[in-house]
XYZ file of C-alpha atoms in Angstrom:
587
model
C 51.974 13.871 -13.129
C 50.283 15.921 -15.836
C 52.103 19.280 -14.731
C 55.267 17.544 -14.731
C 55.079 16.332 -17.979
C 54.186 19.280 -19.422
C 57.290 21.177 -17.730
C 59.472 18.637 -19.255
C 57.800 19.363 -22.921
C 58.293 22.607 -22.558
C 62.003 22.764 -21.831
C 62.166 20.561 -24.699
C 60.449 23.212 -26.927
C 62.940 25.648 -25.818
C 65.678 23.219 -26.633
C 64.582 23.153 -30.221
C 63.637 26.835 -30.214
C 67.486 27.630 -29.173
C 68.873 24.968 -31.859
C 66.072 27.008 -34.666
C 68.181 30.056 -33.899
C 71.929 28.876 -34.332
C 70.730 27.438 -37.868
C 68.939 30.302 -39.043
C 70.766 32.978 -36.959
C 72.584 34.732 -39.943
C 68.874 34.584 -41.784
C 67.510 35.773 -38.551
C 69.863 38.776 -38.203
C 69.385 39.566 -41.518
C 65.946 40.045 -41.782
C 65.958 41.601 -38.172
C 67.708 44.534 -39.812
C 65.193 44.440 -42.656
C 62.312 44.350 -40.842
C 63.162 46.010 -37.552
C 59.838 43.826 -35.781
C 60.596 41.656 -32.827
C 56.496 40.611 -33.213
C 57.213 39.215 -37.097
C 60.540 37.800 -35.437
C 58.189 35.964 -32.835
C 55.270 34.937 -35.061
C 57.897 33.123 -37.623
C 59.847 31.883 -34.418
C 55.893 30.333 -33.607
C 55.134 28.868 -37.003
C 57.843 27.079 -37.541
C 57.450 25.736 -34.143
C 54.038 24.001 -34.964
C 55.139 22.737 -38.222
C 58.020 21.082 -35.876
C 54.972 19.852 -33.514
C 52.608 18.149 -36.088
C 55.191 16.368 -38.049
C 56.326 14.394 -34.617
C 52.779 14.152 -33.223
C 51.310 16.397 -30.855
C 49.656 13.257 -28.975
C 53.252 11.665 -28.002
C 54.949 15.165 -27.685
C 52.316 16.471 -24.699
C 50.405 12.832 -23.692
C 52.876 10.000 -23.291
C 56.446 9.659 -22.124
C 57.843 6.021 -21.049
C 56.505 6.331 -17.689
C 53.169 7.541 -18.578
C 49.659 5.334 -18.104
C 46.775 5.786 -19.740
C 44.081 7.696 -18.326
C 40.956 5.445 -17.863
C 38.275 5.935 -19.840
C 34.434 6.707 -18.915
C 31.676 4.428 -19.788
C 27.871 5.772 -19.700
C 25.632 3.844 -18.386
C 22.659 2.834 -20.165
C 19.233 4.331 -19.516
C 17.290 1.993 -17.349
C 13.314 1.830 -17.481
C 14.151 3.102 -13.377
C 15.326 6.125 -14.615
C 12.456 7.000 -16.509
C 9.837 5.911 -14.567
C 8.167 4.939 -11.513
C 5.428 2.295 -10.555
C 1.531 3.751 -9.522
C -0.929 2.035 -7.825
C 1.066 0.270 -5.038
C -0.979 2.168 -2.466
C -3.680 -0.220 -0.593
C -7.497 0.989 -0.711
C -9.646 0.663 2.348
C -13.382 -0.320 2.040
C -15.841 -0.263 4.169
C -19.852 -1.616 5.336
C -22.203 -1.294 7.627
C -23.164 -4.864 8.143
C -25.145 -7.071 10.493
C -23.720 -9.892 13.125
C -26.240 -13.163 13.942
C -25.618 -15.887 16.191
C -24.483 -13.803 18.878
C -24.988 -15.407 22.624
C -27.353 -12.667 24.011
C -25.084 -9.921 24.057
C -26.147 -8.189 21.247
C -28.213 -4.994 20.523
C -30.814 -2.491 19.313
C -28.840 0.055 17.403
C -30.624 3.387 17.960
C -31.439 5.997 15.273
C -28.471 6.615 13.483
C -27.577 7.348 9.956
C -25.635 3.127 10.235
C -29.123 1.864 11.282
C -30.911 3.752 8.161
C -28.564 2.604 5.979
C -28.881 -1.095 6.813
C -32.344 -1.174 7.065
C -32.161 -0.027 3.280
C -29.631 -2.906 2.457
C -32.198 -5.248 4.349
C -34.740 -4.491 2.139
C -32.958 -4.838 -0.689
C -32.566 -8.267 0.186
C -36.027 -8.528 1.203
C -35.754 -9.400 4.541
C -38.740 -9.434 6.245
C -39.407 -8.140 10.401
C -36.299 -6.026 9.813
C -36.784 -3.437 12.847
C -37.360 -7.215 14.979
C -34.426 -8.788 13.941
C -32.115 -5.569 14.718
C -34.072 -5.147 18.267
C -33.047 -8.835 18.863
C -29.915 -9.630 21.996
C -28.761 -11.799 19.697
C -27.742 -9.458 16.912
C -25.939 -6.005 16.319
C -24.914 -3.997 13.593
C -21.207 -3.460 13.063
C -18.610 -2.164 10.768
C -16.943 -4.484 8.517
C -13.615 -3.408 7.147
C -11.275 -4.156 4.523
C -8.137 -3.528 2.214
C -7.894 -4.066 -1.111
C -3.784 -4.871 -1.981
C -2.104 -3.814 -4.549
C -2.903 -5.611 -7.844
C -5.979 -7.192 -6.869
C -7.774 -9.161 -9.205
C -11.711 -10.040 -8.840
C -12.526 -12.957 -6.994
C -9.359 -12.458 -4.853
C -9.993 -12.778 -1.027
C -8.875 -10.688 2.076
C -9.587 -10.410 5.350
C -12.179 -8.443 7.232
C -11.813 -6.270 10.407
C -15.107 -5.971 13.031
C -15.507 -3.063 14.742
C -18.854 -1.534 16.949
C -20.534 2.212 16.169
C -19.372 3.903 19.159
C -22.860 4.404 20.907
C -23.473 0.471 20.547
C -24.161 -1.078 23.742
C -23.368 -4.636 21.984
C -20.883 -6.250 25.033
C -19.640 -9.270 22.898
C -19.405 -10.487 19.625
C -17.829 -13.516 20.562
C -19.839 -16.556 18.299
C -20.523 -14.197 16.001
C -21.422 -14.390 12.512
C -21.040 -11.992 9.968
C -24.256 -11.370 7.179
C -22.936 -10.917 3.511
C -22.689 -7.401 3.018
C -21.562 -4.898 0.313
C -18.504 -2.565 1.020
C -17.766 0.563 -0.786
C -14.762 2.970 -0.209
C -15.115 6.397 0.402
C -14.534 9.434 -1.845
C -14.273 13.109 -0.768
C -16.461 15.467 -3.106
C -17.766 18.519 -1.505
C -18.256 15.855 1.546
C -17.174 12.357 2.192
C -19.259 10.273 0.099
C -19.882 6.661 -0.630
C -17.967 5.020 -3.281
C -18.811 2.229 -5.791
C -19.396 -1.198 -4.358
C -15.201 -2.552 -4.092
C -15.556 -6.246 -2.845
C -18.664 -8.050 -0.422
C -18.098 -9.861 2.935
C -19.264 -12.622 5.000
C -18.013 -15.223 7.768
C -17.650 -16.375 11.636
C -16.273 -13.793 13.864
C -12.909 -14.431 15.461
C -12.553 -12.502 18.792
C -9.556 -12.678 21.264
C -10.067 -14.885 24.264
C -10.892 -13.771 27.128
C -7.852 -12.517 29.518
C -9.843 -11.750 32.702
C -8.244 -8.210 32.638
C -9.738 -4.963 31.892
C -8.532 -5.231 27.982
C -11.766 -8.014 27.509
C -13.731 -4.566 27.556
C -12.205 -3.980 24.390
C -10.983 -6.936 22.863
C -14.465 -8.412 23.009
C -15.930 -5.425 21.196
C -13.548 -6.279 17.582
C -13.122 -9.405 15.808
C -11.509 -10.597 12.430
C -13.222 -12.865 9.393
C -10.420 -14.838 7.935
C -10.669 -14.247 3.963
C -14.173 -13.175 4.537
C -13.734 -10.056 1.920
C -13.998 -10.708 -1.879
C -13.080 -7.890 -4.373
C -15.285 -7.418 -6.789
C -13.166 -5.229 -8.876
C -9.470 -5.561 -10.222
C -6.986 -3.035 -9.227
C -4.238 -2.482 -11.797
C -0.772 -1.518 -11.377
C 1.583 0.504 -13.562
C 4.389 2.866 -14.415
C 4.432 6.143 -14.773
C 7.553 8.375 -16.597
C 8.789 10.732 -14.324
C 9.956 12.892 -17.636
C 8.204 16.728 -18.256
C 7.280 16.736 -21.892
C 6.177 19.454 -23.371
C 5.093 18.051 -25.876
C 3.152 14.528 -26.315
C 5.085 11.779 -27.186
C 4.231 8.353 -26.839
C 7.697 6.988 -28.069
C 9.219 6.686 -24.319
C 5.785 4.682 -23.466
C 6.406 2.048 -26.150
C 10.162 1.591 -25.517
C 9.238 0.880 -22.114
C 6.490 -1.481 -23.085
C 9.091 -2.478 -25.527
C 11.613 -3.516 -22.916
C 9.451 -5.108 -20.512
C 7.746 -7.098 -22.866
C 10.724 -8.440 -24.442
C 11.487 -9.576 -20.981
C 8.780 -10.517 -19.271
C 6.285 -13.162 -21.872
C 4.593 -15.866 -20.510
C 2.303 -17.732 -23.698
C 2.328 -15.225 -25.830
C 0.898 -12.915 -23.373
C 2.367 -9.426 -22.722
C 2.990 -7.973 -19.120
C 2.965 -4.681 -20.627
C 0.510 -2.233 -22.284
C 1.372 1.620 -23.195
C -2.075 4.175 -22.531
C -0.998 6.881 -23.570
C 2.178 9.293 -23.419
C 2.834 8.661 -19.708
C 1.031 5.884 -18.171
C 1.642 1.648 -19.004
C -0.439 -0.766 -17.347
C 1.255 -3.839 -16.149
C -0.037 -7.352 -15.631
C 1.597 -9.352 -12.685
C 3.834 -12.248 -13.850
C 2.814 -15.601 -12.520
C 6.298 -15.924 -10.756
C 6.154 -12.738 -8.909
C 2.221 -12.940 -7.987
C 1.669 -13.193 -3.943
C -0.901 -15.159 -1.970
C -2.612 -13.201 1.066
C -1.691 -10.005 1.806
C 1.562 -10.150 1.023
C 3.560 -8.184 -1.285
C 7.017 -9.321 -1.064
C 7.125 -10.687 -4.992
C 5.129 -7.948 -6.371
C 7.867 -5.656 -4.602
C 10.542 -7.673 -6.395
C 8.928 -7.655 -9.634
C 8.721 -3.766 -9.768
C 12.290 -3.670 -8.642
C 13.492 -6.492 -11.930
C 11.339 -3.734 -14.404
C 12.972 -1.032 -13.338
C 15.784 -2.314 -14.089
C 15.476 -3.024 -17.535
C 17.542 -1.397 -19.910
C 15.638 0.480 -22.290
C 18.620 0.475 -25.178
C 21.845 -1.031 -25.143
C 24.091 -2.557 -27.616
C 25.743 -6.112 -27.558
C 29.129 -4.384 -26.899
C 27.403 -1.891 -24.247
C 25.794 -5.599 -22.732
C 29.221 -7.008 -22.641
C 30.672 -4.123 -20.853
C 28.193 -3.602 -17.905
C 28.698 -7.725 -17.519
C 31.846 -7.564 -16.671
C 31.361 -4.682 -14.449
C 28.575 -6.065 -12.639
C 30.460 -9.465 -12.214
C 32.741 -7.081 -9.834
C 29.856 -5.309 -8.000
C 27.559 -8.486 -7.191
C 31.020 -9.848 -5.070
C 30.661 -6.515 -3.591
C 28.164 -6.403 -0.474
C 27.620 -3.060 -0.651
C 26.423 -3.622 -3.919
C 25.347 -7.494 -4.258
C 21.325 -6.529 -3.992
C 21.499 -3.895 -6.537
C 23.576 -5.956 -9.174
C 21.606 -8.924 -8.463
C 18.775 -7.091 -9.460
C 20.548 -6.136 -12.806
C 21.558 -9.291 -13.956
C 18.013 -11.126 -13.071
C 16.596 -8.261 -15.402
C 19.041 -9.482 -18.138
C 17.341 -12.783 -17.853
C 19.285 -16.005 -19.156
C 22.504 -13.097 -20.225
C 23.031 -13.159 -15.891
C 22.784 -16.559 -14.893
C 26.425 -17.284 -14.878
C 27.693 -14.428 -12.995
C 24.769 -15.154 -11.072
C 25.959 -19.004 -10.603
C 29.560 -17.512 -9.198
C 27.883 -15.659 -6.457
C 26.963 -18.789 -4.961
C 30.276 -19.608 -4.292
C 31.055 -16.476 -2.195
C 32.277 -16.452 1.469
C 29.667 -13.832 1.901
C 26.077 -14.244 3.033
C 24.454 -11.413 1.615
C 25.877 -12.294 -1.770
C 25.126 -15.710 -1.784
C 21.542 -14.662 -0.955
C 20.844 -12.024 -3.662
C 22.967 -14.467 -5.951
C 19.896 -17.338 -4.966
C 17.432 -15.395 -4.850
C 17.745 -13.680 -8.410
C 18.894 -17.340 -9.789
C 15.595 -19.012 -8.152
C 13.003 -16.253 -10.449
C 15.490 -17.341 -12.869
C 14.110 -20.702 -12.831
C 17.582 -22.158 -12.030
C 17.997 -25.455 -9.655
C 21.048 -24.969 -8.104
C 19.517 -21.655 -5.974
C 17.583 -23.823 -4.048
C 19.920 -25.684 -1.530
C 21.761 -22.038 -1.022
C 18.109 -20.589 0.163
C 16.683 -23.438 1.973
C 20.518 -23.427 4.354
C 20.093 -19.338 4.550
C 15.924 -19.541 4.987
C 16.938 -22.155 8.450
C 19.784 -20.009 9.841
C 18.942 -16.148 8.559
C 16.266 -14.425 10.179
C 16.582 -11.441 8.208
C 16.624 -13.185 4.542
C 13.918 -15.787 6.239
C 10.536 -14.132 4.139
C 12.161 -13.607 1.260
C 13.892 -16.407 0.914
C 11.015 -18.826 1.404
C 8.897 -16.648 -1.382
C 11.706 -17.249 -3.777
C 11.635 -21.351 -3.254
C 8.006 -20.941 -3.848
C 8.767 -19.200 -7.300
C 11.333 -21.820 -8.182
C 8.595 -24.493 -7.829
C 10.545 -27.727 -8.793
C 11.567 -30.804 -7.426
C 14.794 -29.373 -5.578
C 12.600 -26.572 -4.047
C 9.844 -28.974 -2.926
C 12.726 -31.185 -1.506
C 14.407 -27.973 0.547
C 10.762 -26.989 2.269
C 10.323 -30.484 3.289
C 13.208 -30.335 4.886
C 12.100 -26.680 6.526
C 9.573 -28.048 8.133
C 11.619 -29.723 10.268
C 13.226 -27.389 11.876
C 13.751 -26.043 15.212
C 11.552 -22.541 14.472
C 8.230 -22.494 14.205
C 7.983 -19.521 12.004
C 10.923 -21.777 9.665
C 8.126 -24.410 9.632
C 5.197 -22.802 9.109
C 6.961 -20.569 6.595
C 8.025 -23.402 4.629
C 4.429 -25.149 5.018
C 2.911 -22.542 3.722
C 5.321 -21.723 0.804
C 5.018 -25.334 -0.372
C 0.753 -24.716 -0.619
C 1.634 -21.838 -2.606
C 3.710 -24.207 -5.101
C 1.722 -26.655 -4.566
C -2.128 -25.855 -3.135
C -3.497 -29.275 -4.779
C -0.473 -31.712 -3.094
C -2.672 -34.169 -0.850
C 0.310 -34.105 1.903
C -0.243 -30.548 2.508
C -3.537 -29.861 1.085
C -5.446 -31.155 4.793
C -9.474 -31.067 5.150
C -12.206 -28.899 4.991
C -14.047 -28.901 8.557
C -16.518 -26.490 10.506
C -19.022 -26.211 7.731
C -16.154 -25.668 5.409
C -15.057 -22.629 7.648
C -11.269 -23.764 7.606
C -8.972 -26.975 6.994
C -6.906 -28.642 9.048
C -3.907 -30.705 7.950
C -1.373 -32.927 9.628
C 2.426 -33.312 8.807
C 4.776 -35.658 8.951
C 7.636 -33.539 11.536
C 11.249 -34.706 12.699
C 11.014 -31.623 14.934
C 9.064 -31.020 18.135
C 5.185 -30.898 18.214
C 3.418 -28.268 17.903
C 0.057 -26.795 16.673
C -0.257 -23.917 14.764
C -3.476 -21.471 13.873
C -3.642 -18.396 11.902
C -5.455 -15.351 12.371
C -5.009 -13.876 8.770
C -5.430 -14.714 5.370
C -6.518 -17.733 5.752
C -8.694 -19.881 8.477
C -6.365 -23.370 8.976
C -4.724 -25.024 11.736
C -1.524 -27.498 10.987
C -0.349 -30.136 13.379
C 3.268 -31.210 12.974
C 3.810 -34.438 14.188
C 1.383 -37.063 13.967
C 0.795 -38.211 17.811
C 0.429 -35.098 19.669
C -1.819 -35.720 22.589
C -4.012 -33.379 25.390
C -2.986 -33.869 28.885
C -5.908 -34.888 30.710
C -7.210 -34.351 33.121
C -9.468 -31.283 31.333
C -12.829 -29.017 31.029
C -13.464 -26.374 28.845
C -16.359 -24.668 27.850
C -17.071 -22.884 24.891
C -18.884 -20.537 22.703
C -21.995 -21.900 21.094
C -22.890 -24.527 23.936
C -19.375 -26.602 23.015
C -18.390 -28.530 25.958
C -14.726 -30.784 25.808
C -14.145 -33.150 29.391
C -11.664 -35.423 29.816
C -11.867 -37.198 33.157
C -9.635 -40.109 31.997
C -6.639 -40.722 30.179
C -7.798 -42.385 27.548
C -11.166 -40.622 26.545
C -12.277 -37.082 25.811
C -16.071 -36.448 25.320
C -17.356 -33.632 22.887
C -20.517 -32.336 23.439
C -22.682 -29.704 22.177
C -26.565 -29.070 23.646
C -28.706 -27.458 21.137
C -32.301 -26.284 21.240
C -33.576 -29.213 18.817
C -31.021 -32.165 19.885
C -27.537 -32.666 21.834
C -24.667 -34.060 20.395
C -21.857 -35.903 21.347
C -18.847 -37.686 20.556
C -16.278 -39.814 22.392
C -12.532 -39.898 20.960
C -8.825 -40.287 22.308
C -6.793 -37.196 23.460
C -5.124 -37.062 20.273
C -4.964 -33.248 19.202
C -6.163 -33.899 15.436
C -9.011 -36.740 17.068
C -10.583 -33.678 18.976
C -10.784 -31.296 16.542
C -12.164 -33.354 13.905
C -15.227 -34.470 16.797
C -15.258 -30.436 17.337
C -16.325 -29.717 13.581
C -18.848 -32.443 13.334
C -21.026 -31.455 16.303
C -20.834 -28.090 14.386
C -18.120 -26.043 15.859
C -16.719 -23.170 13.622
C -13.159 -22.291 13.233
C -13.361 -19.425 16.292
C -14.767 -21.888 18.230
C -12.342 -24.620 17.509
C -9.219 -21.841 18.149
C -11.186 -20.825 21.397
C -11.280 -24.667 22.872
C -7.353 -24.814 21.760
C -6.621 -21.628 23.837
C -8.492 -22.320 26.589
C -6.480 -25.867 26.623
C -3.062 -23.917 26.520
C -4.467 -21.849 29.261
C -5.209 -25.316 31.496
C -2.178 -26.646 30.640
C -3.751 -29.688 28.810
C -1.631 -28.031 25.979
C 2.008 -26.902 26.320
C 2.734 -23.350 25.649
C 5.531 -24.559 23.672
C 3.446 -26.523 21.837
C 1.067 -23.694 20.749
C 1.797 -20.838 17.696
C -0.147 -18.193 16.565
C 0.780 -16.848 13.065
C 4.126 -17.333 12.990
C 5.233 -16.535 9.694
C 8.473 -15.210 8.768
C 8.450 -11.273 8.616
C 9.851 -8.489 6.638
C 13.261 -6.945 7.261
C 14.472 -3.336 6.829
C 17.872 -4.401 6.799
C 18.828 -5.271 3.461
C 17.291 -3.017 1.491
C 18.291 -0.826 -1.223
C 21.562 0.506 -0.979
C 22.585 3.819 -2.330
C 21.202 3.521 -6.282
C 24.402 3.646 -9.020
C 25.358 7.068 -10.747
C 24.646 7.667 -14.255
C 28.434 7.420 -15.088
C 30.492 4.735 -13.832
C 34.982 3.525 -14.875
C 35.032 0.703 -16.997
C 37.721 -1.708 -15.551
């Protein structure tokens, strides 16, 4: 279109050009003569031509004709704290001790001479225990390996849990009924050698240890065990950003316009989220909406994402401009996740553009449209993420994390509702993002039994029954429905001298024979009856999973009826998609 207009200007030149000659051809033929030089001829010929040009505009002559549209024009995007920067300290730090299991049922062991064995016996008498070499030479005892990770953005005081392993020459067979001794753990650090690090967190706890299969795995599987939240960090592990920028020269300004930027954003009591170090380094404290519970990182993940996508300067006009655009690219699901992100950065400036994406015929916009509007603090997100958290496995995690952001009454309403439904990973998922709202809520809040080695709650359920235990984060078992019952008839024997019996329908009998007295107790088959006899003749939370699993395995307890750690998981599917140029059309 271009080319063709400027054919059509030129003929017109030569028009004029032609009509230049007829009026001035008896001037022109005169001074030909004179001067006898075509090149003067040409260069007056060319100067009179651009007088001709500027007086009628060389814009309209060359750039528009009645056909003509105007060419769009480029907007530049402004420079987002993403561009500039990228977050540290998301890696996880592993910690370790060597640390002693009690209480074990005679199949413990002397550890022989080993660097482990020195070590402890050090630790030992730091604590001034006395008969040390005794107590290690005892069956009922064994030195192990505790394990650990410290998450991201740990603060002390936070809890984790703790893996078990054996040394490799133990000849320890079991540590079933164990009990782990509070130890010290330390991470390692590579000098000249590996080498012992600071103490990182301390550990203690009953040993959890798979149940026995009758295959050749119970080798194994009876050599490892977990302590739910048995790890305590001791230290705090900060998080940041980073620029990204080579400067040659220090210069702390791009440092404080990102600390700028975030802080203008993110204030919760007068308290900043960000602090500038120095030239290249900020250290960032983790918003109370975005913090996780356990070892998950799924708000801390979307919290980094919201930073770096603050804009580090941009003008009211500039504002308006990327509004509109990103109104267009949230409706877009190629690009919902990514605008989403955007406009939850711009804070209150997003919510209505937010507010039409719950009106979409799309799923993945409706979601990123909720999801940004719940850490928005905005009501009308929940009903949109309870209906996708039911029917969408993929959105399922994240979507239950952002209800337990939104924290109101609308939120609390929508994972009541959750925990009625026909998953069990829905209804755990929604259990346990309601104690994250709300951890002091008598409903959910349950009992502390076993010696206060876990809690046990009971919920009100439309859907079917069902008991549910975890083996991470946290030692607690939930029962939805509030008459589930054993089928008798029913013997099982457990660690730590636990016997259960039920010859009758209406009776189960609890005992436990100890070296000083027996106990016993007599209650109905009632699931939440049973347990509650099992923690006051002293059973600890492995035991009380053990007698539970051994039920499932005598069919006294439907399969069905049984769930182990079924929370909602992660999904690779909607992440990122491919991150916006620099330079984008303004519509």
């Amino acid at each position: 279109m271009v080319i063709r207009n400027l054919n059509l200007r030129w003929n017109q030149i030569k028009k004029v050009e032609s009509g230049i000659k007829n009026v001035f051809g008896i001037f022109c033929s005169h001074f030909e003569r004179i001067m006898k030089n075509k090149f003067c001829i040409y260069c007056m010929y060319t100067g009179l031509l651009m007088v001709l040009m500027m007086n009628v505009g060389c814009n309209n002559l060359f750039l528009r004709d009645s056909g003509s549209k105007e060419i769009p024009r480029m907007v530049k995007k402004p420079r987002l704290v993403g561009d500039v920067a990228v977050p540290f300290g998301l890696e996880r730090m592993e910690i370790t001790g060597v640390c002693l299991a009690v209480n074990l049922p005679g199949t413990g062991s002397d550890p022989p001479e080993s660097w482990e064995r020195t070590k402890l016996l050090k630790d030992m008498s730091g604590r001034q225990v006395e008969n040390k070499n005794e107590l290690l030479a005892s069956p009922n005892t064994s030195l192990v390996f505790a394990t650990g990770e410290l998450r991201p953005g740990v603060r002390k005081g936070d809890r984790f849990d703790i893996m078990v392993t054996l040394p490799p020459q133990s000849e320890t067979t079991s540590l079933r009924g164990g009990y782990l001794m509070e130890a010290r753990m330390r991470d390692l650090v590579i000098i000249d050698r590996v080498r012992e690090g600071r103490d990182r967190g301390k550990c203690s706890g009953p040993i959890i240890v798979d149940p026995k299969t009758g295959t050749e795995n119970d080798v194994i599987s009876q050599k490892q065990g977990k302590v739910l939240s048995g790890g305590v960090s001791l230290i705090d592990r900060p998080i940041g950003l980073r620029t990204n920028l080579d400067m040659k020269r220090r210069d702390t300004r791009l440092t404080r316009d990102i600390e700028a930027a975030i802080n203008k954003r993110f204030t919760i009591n007068g308290q900043k989220m960000a602090k500038a170090k120095d030239d290249k380094h900020l250290e960032l404290k983790i918003h109370p909406l975005y913090k996780d519970y356990g070892n998950s990182i799924v708000k801390l993940e979307r919290y980094l994402d919201v930073i770096r996508c603050l804009p580090l300067r941009e003008t009211d006009k500039e504002r308006l401009e990327r509004l509109a655009s990103l109104e267009k690219r949230l409706h877009d699901a190629t690009t919902t996740r990514r605008a989403a992100l955007e406009l939850e950065a711009l804070g209150k400036a997003g919510i209505d553009i937010l507010k039409t994406g719950l009106k979409s015929s799309d799923i993945a916009v409706q979601f990123h449209s909720a999801q940004a509007l719940a850490y928005l603090d905005v009501s009308e997100s929940a009903e949109v993420l309870g209906r996708i958290a039911e029917t969408e496995s993929s959105y399922r995690a994240y979507a239950l994390a952002a209800l337990s952001s939104l924290g109101d009454l609308y939120a609390d309403e929508e994972l009541r509702r959750l925990m009625n439904a026909n998953t069990a990973e829905t209804r755990y998922g929604a259990f346990r993002a309601l104690t994250e709202m709300k951890p002091d809520d008598p409903l959910i809040k349950g009992v502390s039994l076993g010696n206060n080695t876990f809690t046990l709650c009971t919920v009100d359920s439309t859907g079917s029954q069902m008991v549910h235990v975890t083996r991470s984060v946290r030692a607690e078992i939930v029962i939805f429905g509030r008459d589930l019952r054993f089928q008798t008839p029913f013997a099982v024997a457990g660690t730590n001298n636990v016997v259960v019996r039920a010859d009758t329908p209406e009776e189960v009998v609890i005992s436990k024979f100890g070296a000083d007295i027996d106990q016993k107790r007599v209650v109905s088959p009632r699931v939440e009856e049973v347990i509650h006899a099992l923690s006051e003749v002293g059973a600890t939370y492995p035991d009380v999973i053990e007698v539970l699993q051994e039920m499932v395995a005598q069919g006294a307890l439907p399969t069905s009826a049984f769930r182990v750690d079924a929370l909602p998981k992660k999904s690779r599917k909607n992440n990122y998609e491919t991150p916006d140029k620099n330079v984008e059309k303004k519509d």
